[in-house]
Coordinates of C-alpha atoms in Angstrom, one line a residue:
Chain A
X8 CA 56.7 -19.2 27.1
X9 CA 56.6 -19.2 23.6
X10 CA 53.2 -19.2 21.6
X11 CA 54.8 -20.0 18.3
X12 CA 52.6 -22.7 16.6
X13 CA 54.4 -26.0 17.0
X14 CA 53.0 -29.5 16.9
X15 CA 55.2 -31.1 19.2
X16 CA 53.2 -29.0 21.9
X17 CA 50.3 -31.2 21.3
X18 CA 49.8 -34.7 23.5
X19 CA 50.4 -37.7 21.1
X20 CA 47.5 -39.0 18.9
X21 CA 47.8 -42.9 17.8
X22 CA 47.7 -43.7 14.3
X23 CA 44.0 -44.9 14.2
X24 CA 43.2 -41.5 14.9
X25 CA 41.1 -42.4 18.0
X26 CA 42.1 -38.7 19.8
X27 CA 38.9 -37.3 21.2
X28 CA 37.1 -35.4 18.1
X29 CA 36.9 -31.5 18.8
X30 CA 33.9 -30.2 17.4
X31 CA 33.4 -26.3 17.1
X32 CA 29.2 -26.1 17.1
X33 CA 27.2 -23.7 15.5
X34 CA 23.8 -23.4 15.5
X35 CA 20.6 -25.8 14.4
X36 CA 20.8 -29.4 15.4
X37 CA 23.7 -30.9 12.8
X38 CA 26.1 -30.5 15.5
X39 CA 24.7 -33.2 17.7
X40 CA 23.7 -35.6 15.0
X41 CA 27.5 -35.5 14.3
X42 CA 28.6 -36.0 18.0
X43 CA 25.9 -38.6 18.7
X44 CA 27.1 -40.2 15.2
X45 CA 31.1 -40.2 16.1
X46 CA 30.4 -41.2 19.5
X47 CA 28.3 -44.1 18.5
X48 CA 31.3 -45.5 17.0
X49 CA 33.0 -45.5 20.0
X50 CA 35.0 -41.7 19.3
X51 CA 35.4 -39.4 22.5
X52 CA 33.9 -36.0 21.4
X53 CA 34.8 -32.5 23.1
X54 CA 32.3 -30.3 21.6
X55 CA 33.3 -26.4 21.6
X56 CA 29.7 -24.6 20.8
X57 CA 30.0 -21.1 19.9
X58 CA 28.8 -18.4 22.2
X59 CA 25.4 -16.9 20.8
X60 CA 24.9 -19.6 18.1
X61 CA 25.0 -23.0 19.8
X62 CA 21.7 -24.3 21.7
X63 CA 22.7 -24.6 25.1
X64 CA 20.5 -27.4 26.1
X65 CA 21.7 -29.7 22.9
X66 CA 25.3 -29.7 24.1
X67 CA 25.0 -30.7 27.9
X68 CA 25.2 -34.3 27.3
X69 CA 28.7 -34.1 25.9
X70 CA 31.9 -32.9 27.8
X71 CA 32.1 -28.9 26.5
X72 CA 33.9 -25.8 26.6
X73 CA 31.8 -22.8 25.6
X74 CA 33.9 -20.6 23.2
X75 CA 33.5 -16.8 22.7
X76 CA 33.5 -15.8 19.3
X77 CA 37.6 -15.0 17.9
X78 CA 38.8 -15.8 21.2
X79 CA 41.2 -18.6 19.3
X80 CA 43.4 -19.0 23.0
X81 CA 40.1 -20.6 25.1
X82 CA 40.2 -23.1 22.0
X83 CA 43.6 -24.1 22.0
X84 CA 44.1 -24.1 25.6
X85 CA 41.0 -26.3 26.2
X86 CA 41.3 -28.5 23.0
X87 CA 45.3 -29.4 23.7
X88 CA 44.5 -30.5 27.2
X89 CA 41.8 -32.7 26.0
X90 CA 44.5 -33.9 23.8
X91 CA 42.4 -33.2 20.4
X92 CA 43.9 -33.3 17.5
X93 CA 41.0 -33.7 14.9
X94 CA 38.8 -30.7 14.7
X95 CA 35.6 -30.5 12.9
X96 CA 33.6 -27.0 12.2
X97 CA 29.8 -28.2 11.9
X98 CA 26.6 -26.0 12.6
X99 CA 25.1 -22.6 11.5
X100 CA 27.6 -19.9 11.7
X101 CA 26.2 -16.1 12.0
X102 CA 28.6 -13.7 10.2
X103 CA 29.0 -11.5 13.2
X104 CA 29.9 -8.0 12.8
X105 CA 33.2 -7.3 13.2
X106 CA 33.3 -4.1 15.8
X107 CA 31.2 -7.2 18.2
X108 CA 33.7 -8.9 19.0
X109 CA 36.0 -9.1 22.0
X110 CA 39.0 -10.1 20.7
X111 CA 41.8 -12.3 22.7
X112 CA 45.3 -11.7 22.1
X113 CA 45.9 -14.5 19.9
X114 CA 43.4 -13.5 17.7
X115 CA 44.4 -10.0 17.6
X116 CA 48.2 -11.1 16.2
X117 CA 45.9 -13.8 13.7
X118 CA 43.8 -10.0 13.1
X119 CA 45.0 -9.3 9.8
X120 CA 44.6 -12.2 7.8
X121 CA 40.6 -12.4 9.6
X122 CA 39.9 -9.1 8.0
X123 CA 41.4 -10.0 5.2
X124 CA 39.3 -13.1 5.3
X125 CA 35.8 -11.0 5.9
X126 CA 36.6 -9.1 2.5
X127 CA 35.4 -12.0 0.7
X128 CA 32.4 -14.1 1.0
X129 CA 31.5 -16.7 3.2
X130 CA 34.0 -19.7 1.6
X131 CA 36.2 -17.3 1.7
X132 CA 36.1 -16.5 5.7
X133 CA 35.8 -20.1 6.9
X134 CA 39.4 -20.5 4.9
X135 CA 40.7 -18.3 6.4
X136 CA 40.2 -19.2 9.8
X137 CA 40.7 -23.1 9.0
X138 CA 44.1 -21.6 7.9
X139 CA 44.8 -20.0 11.1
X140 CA 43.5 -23.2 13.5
X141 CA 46.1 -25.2 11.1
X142 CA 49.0 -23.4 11.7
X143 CA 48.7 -24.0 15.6
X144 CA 48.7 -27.7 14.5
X145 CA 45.3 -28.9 14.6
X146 CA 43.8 -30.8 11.5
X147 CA 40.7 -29.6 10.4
X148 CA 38.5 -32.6 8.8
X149 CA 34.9 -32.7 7.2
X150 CA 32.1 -33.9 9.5
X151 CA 31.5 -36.8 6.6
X152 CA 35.2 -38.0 6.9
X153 CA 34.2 -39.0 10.3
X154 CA 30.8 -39.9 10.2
X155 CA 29.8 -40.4 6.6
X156 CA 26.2 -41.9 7.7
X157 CA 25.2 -37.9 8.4
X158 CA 25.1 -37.9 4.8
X159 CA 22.6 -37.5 2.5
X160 CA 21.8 -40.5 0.1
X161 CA 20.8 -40.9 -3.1
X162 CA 17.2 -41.4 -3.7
X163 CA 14.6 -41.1 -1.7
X164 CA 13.8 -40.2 2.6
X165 CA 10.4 -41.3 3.4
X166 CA 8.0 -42.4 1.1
X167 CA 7.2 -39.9 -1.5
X168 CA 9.4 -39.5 -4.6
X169 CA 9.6 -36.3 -6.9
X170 CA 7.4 -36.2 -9.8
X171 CA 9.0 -35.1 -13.8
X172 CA 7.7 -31.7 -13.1
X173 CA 9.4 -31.7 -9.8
X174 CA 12.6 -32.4 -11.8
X175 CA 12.1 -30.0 -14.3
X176 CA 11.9 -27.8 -11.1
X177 CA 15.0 -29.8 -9.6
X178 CA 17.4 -29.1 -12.6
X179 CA 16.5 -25.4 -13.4
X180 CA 17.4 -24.6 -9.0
X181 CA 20.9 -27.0 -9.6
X182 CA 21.6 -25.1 -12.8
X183 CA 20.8 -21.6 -11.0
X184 CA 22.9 -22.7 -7.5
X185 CA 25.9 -23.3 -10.5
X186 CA 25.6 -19.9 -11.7
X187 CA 25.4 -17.9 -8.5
X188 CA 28.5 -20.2 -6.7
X189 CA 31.4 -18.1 -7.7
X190 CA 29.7 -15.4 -6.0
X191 CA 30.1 -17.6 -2.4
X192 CA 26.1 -16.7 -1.4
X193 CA 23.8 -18.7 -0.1
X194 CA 23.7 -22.8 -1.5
X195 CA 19.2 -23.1 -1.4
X196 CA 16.9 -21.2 -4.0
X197 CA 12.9 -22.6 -4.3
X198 CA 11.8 -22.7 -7.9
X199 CA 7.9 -23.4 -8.7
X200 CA 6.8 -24.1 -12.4
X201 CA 10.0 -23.6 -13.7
X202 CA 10.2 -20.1 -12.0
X203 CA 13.2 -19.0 -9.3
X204 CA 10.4 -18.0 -6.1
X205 CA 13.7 -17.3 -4.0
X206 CA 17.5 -17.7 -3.7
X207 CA 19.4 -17.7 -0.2
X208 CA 21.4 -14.8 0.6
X209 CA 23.2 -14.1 4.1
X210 CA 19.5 -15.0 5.6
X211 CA 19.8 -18.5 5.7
X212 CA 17.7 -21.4 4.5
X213 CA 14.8 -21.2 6.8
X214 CA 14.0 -17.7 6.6
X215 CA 14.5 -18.3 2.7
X216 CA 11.5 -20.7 3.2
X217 CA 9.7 -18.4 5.7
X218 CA 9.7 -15.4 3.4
X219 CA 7.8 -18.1 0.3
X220 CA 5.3 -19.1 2.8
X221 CA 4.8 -15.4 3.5
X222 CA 4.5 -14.3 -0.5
X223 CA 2.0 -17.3 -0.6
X224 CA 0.1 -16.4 1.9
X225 CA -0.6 -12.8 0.1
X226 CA -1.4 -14.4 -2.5
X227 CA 1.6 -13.4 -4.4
X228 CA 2.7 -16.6 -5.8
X229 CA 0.4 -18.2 -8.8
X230 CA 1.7 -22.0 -8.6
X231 CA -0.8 -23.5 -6.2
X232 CA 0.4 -25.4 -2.9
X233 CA 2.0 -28.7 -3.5
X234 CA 4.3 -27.1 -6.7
X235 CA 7.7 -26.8 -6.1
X236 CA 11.2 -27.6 -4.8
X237 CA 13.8 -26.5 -2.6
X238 CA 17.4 -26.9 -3.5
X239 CA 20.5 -26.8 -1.9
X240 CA 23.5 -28.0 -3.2
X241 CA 27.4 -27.4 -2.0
X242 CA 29.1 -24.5 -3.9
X243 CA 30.8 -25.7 -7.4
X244 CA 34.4 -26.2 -5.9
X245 CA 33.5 -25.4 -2.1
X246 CA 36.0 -26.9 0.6
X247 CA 33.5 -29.6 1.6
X248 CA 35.0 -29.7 5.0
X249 CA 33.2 -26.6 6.2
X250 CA 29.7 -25.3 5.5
X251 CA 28.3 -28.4 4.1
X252 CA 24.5 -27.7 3.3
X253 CA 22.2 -29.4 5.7
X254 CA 18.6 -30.4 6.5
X255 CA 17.1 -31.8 9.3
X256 CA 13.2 -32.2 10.5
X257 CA 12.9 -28.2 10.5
X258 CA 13.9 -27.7 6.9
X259 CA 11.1 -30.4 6.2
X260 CA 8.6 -28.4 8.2
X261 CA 9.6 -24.5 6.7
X262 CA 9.6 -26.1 3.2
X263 CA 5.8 -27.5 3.8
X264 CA 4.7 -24.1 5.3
X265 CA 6.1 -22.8 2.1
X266 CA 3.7 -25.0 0.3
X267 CA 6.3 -26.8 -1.3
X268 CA 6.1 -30.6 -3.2
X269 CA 9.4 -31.5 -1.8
X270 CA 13.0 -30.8 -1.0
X271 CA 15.8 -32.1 -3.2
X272 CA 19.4 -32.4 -2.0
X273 CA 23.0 -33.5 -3.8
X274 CA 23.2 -36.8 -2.3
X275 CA 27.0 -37.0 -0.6
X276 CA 27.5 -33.6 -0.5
X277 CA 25.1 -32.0 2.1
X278 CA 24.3 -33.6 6.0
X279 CA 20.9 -35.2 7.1
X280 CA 20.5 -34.6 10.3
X281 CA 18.1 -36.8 12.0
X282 CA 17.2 -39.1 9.1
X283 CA 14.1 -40.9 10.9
X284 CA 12.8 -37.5 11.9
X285 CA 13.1 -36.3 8.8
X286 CA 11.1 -39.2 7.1
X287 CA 8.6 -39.3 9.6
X288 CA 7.8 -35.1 9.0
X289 CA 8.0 -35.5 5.3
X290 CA 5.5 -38.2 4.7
X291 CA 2.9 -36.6 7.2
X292 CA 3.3 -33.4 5.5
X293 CA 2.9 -35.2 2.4
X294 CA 6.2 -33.4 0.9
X295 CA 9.3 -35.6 -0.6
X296 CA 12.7 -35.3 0.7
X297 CA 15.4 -37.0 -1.9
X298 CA 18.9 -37.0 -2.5
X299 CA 19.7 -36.3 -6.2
X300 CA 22.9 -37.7 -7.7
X301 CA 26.0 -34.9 -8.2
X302 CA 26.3 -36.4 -11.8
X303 CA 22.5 -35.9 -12.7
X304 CA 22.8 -32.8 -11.5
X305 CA 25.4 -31.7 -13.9
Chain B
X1 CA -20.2 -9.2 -34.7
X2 CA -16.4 -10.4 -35.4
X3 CA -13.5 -10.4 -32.3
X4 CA -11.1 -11.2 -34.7
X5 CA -8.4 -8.7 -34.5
X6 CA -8.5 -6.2 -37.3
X7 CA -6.3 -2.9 -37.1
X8 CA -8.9 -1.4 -39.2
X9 CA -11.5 -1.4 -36.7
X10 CA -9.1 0.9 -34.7
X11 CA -9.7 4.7 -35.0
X12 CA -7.3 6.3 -37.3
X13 CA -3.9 7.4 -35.8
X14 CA -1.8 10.4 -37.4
X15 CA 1.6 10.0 -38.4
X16 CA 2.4 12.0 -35.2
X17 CA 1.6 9.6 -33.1
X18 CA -0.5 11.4 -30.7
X19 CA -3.1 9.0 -30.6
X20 CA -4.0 9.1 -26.8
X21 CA -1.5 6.8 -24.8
X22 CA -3.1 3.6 -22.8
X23 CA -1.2 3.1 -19.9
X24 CA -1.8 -0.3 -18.3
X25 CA -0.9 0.5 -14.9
X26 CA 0.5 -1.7 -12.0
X27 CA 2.0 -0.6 -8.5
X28 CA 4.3 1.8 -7.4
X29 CA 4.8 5.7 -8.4
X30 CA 6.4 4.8 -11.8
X31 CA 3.0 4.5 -13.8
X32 CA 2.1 8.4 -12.3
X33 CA 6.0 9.9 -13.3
X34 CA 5.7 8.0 -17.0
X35 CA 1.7 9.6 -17.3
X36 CA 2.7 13.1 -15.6
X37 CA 5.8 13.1 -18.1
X38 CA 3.4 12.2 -21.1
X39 CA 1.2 15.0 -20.8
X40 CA 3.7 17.6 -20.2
X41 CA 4.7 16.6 -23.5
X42 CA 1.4 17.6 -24.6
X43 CA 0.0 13.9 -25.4
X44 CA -3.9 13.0 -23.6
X45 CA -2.9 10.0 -21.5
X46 CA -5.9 7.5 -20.6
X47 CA -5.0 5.1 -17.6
X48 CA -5.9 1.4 -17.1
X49 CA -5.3 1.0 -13.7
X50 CA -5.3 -2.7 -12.6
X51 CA -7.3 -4.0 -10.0
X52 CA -5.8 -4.7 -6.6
X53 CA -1.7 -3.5 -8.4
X54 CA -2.7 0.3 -9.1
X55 CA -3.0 3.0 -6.3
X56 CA -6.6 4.8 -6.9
X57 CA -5.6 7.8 -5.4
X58 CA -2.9 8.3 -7.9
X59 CA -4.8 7.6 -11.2
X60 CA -7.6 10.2 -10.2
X61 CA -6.8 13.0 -12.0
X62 CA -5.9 11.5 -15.2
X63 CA -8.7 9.3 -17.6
X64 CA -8.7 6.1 -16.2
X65 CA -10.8 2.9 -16.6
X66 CA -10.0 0.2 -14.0
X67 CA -8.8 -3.1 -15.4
X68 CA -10.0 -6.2 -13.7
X69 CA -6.6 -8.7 -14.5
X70 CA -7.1 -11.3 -17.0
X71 CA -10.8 -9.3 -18.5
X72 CA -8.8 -8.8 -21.5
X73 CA -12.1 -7.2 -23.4
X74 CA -12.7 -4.5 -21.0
X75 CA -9.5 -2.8 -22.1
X76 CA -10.0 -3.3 -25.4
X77 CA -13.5 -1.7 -25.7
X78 CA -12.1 1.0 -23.6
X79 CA -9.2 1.7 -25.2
X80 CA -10.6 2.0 -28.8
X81 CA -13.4 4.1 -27.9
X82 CA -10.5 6.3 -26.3
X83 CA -8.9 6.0 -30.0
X84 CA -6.2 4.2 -28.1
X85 CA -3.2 3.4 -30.3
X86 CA -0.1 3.0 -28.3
X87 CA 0.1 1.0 -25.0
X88 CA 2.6 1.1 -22.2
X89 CA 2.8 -1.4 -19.5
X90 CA 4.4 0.4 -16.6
X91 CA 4.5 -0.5 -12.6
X92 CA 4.7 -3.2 -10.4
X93 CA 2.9 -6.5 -11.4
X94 CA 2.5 -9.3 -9.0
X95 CA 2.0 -12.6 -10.2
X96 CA -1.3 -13.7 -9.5
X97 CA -2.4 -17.2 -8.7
X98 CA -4.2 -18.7 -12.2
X99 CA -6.6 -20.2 -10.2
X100 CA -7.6 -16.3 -8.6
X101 CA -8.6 -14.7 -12.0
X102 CA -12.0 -14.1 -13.2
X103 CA -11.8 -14.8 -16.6
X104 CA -13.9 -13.2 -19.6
X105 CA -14.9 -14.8 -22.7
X106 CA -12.0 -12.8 -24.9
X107 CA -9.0 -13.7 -22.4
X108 CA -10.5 -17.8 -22.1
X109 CA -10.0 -17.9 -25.8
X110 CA -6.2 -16.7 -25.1
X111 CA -6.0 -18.9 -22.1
X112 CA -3.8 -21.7 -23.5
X113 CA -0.9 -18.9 -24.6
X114 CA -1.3 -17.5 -21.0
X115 CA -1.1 -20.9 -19.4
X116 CA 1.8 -21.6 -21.4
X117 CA 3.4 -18.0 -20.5
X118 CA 2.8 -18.8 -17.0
X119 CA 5.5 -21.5 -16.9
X120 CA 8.4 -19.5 -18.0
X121 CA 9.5 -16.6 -15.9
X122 CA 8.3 -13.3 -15.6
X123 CA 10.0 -12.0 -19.1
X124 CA 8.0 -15.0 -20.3
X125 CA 5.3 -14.2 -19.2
X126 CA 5.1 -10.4 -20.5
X127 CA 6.5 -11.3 -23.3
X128 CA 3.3 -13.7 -23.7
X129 CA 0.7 -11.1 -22.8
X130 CA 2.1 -8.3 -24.9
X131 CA 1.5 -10.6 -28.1
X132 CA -2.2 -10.5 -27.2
X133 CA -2.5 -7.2 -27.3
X134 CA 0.2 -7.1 -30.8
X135 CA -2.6 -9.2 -32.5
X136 CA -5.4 -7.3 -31.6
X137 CA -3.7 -4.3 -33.5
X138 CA -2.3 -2.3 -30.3
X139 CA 1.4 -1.3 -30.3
X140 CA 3.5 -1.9 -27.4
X141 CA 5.8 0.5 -26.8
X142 CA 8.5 1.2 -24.0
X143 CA 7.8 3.9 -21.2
X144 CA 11.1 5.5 -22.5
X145 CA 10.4 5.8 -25.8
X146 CA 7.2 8.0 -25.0
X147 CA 9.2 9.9 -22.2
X148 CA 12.7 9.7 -22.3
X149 CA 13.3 11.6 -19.2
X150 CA 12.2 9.1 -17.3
X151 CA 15.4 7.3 -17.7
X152 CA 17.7 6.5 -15.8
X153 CA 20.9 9.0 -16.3
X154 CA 24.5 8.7 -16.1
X155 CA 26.1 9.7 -12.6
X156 CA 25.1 11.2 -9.3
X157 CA 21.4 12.2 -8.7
X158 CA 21.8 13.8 -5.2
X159 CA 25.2 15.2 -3.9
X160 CA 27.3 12.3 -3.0
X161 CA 29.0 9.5 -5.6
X162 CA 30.0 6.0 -5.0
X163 CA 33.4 5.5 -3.5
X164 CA 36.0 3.5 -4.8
X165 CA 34.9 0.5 -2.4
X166 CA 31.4 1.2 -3.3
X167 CA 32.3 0.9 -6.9
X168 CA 33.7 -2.7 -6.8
X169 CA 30.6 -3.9 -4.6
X170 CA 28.8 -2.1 -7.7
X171 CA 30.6 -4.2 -10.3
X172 CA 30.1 -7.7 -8.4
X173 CA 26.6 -6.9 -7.5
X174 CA 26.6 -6.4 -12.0
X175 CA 28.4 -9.3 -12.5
X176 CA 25.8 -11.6 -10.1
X177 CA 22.9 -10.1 -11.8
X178 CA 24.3 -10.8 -15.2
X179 CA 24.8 -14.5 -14.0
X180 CA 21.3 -15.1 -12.6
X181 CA 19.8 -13.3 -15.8
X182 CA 19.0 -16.1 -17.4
X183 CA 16.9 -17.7 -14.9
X184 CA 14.3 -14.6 -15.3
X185 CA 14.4 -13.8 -11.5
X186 CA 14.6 -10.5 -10.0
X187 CA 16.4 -7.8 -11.3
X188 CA 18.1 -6.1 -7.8
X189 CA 20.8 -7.2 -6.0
X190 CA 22.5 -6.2 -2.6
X191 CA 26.6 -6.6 -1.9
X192 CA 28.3 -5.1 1.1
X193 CA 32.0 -5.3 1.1
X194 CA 31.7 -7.6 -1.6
X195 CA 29.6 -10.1 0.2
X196 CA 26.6 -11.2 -1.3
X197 CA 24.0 -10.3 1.3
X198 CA 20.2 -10.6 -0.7
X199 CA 18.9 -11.6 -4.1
X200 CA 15.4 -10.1 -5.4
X201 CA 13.5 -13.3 -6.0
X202 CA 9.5 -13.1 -6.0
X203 CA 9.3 -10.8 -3.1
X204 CA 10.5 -7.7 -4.8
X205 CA 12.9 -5.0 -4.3
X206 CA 11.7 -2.7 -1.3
X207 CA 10.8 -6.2 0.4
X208 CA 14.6 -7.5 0.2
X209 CA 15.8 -3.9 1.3
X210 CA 13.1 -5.0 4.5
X211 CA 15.0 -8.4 4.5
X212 CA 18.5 -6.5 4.5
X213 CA 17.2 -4.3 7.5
X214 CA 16.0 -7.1 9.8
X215 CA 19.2 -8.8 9.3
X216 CA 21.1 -5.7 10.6
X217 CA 18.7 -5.6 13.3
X218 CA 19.7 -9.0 14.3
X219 CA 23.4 -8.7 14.1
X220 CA 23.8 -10.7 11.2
X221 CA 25.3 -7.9 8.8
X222 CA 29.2 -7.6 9.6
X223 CA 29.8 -4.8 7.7
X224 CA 28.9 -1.7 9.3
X225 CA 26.2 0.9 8.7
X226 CA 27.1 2.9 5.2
X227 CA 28.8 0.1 3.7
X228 CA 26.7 -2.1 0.8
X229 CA 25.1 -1.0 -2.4
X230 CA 22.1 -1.6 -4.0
X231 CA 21.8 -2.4 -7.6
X232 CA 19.8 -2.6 -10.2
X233 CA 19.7 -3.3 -13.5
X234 CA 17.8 -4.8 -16.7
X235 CA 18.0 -8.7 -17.0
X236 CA 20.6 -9.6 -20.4
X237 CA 18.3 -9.2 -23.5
X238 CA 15.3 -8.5 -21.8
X239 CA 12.8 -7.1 -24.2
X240 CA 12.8 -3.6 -22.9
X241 CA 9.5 -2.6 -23.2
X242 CA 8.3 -4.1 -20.0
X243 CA 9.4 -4.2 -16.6
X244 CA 12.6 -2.3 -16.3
X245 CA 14.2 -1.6 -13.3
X246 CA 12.5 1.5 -11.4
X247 CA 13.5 3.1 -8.1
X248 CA 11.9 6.2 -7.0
X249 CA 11.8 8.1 -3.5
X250 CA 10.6 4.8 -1.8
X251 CA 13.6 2.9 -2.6
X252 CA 15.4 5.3 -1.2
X253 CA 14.3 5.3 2.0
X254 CA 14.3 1.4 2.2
X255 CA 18.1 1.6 0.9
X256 CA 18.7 3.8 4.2
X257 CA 16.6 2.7 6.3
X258 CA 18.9 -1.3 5.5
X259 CA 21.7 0.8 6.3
X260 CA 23.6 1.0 2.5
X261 CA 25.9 3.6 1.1
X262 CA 23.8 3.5 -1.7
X263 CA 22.1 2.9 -5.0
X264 CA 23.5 2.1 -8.5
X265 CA 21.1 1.7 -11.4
X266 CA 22.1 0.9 -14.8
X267 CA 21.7 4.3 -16.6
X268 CA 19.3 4.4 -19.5
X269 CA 18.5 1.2 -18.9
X270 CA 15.8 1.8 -15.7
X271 CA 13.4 4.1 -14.7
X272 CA 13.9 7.2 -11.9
X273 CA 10.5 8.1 -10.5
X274 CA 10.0 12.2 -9.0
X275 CA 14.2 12.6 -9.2
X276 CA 14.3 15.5 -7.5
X277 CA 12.5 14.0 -4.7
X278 CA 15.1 11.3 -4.8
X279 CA 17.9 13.4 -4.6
X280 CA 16.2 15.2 -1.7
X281 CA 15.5 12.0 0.0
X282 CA 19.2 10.6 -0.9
X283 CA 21.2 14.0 0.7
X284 CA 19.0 13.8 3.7
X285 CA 19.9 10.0 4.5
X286 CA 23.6 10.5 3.3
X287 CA 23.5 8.1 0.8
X288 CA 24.3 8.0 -2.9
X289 CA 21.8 7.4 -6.1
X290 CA 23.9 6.6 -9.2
X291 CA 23.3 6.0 -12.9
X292 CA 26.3 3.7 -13.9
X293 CA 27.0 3.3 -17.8
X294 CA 26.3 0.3 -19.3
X295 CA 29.8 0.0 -20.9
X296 CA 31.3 0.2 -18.0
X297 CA 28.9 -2.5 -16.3
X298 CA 30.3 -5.1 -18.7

């Protein structure tokens, strides 16, 4: 039995590309706003949350195979019999160390190029593996090719819109995001008043936001409460099929503990999860939530 | 009664320049090395400790006069009758909210410059204060130029030296710094196998080491313990008379205690608080403490 990749080993997919949609699930609630989004237009999806980063109780309602971390054979073995074709890498991914991990046997001959792939930053990583799931034939597609209403749109969620200091605020955060992409870090920073409060690093956006509303509640910020933005934008020539930046209600709720005026995202180039929710926290915290246009932003 | 600023109202100075040196203090050891290296050069020191920044049990033995932030008068009147020629700002300075200061008469006067400092960054900001004191005939001058010692040098302080893999997280943590120097943010940097894991934004360096830590803690590091350095260095034409880089014995513990190989600081371009201290705190934790030339930075 041979393990070479080949595609003929894969069940048949029509050319609409209605084969059940494979989804690998982080963490945080994007991964189910993108199954409930496919399978309200009528797609089967198999989702495949990650051991240790996927919320249990979010995944029951869809068929699922639990999948331990760089145990690539439990994928392919489950995914092929489901007869997926399409797979989609959504949700937050922890960079687990690398001495964690039970390694299968497939992974260990794929070992190589993974270390490799951990040298570099997180871009860099998530390539690297997308490389390896291609060569055993699958296709890896963007969550937005699928669903494009997870994403964000221009203008406006809710009912408050940023003011021209909130701007000022909104271009200095793009401009800094720019400058920090090539390093492959974190895609949020909070600027105040024209100064850089915080930029994301490998703690992710909510602690980002957690650790503002900590300096603020020392007393060690001098804009007042109701001054500032977060930002997050997609790296400057990120693969936009993986790692898309995201918000959803929670984002909305961290970023008014932090005292912020609002949250600005690059409209078509980051996920809404939960738009309604979203809305609905923003205007009762009184905080705007808008999608900013990838040419303004440039 | 005039307030105008007049240098002749200030006592005379000899060509020697060993007027007494005003310190204005702010957190940290740094302000007690720069004092303690001051008077073993033979020059009085008189200390302005600021309120709720400065340590009180470490300006006791020297003259001191506490500074309430943003009573502008109270140092001047102190620091004349001292005969008070040459200031040095020195230590950590948090950013206070405007709406926290009790403001005298002199400072209200200067409030629209402040205000306007405010906006910018921090280097704005200084750069804002120090004119205040520039027109009412004080001279700033850099903690180096009054102690040289306290600089930074080049290579190894302690018994172990960067290895080749630390060296080329060194030069991207650098190269990062250089690329967010323009947005005035923080002036530290952490990279571990050349993955960006933290960026100093408002929360300071030993409080990002903490963040570093934690995330270790939690499994979210992949690179083992003894791998990742911590760098610092100036921001790109930073007026160098205020708020240089610093570490000191403190740093080096946090640097440990977040599980790095070690610390690179751009030599003659930051301050080393008590070195032999951190030398003996660096051996015992196995880490390194390195001055790296500037040259070879760029």
């Amino acid at each position: 039995m041979s393990e070479a990749p080949t595609i003929g080993m894969l069940p048949p997919v029509n050319a609409d590309g209605d084969s059940p949609l494979a989804i690998i699930a982080g963490g945080g609630s994007i991964p189910i706003a993108v199954a409930e989004a496919v399978t309200q237009r009528g797609r089967r999806v198999v989702m495949f949350p990650v051991r240790g980063w996927a919320d249990p109780a979010a995944v029951e309602k869809f068929a699922h195979y639990w999948l331990p971390l760089a145990q690539a054979n439990v994928f392919r073995r489950h995914a092929r019999a489901e007869g997926c074709r399409d797979v989609v890498f959504v949700g937050t991914a922890l960079r687990p160390p690398l001495r964690s991990l039970r390694i299968d046997w497939l992974t260990l001959r794929l070992l190589p190029r993974v270390v490799r792939a951990y040298r570099g930053g997180d871009d860099h990583l998530i390539s690297g593996v997308a490389r390896v799931f291609e060569d055993y034939g699958f296709r890896i597609v963007a969550p937005h090719q699928i669903a494009p209403e997870i994403l964000m749109p221009i203008g406006p969620v809710g009912s408050l819109s940023p003011s021209e200091r909130d701007h000022v605020d909104i271009a200095r955060a793009l401009a800094l995001l720019e400058a920090t992409g090539p390093f492959d870090m974190g895609q949020a920073a909070v600027v105040a008043a024209n100064h850089v409060l915080a930029v994301e690093g490998a703690e992710g956006t909510d602690a980002m936001l957690g650790r503002v509303a900590e300096l603020r509640a020392k007393g060690r910020i001098a804009t007042p409460t109701g001054i500032g933005v977060l930002v997050k934008a997609p790296k400057p020539g990120q693969d936009r099929r993986f790692d898309l930046p995201a918000i959803g209600p929670r984002t909305v709720e961290e970023a008014a503990r932090a005292g912020l005026a609002g949250i600005a995202v690059l409209a078509g180039a980051a996920i809404i999860a939960e738009p309604l929710a979203v809305a609905a926290v923003a205007d009762r915290a009184k905080i705007f939530v808008t999608g900013v246009a990838e040419q303004a932003a440039q």
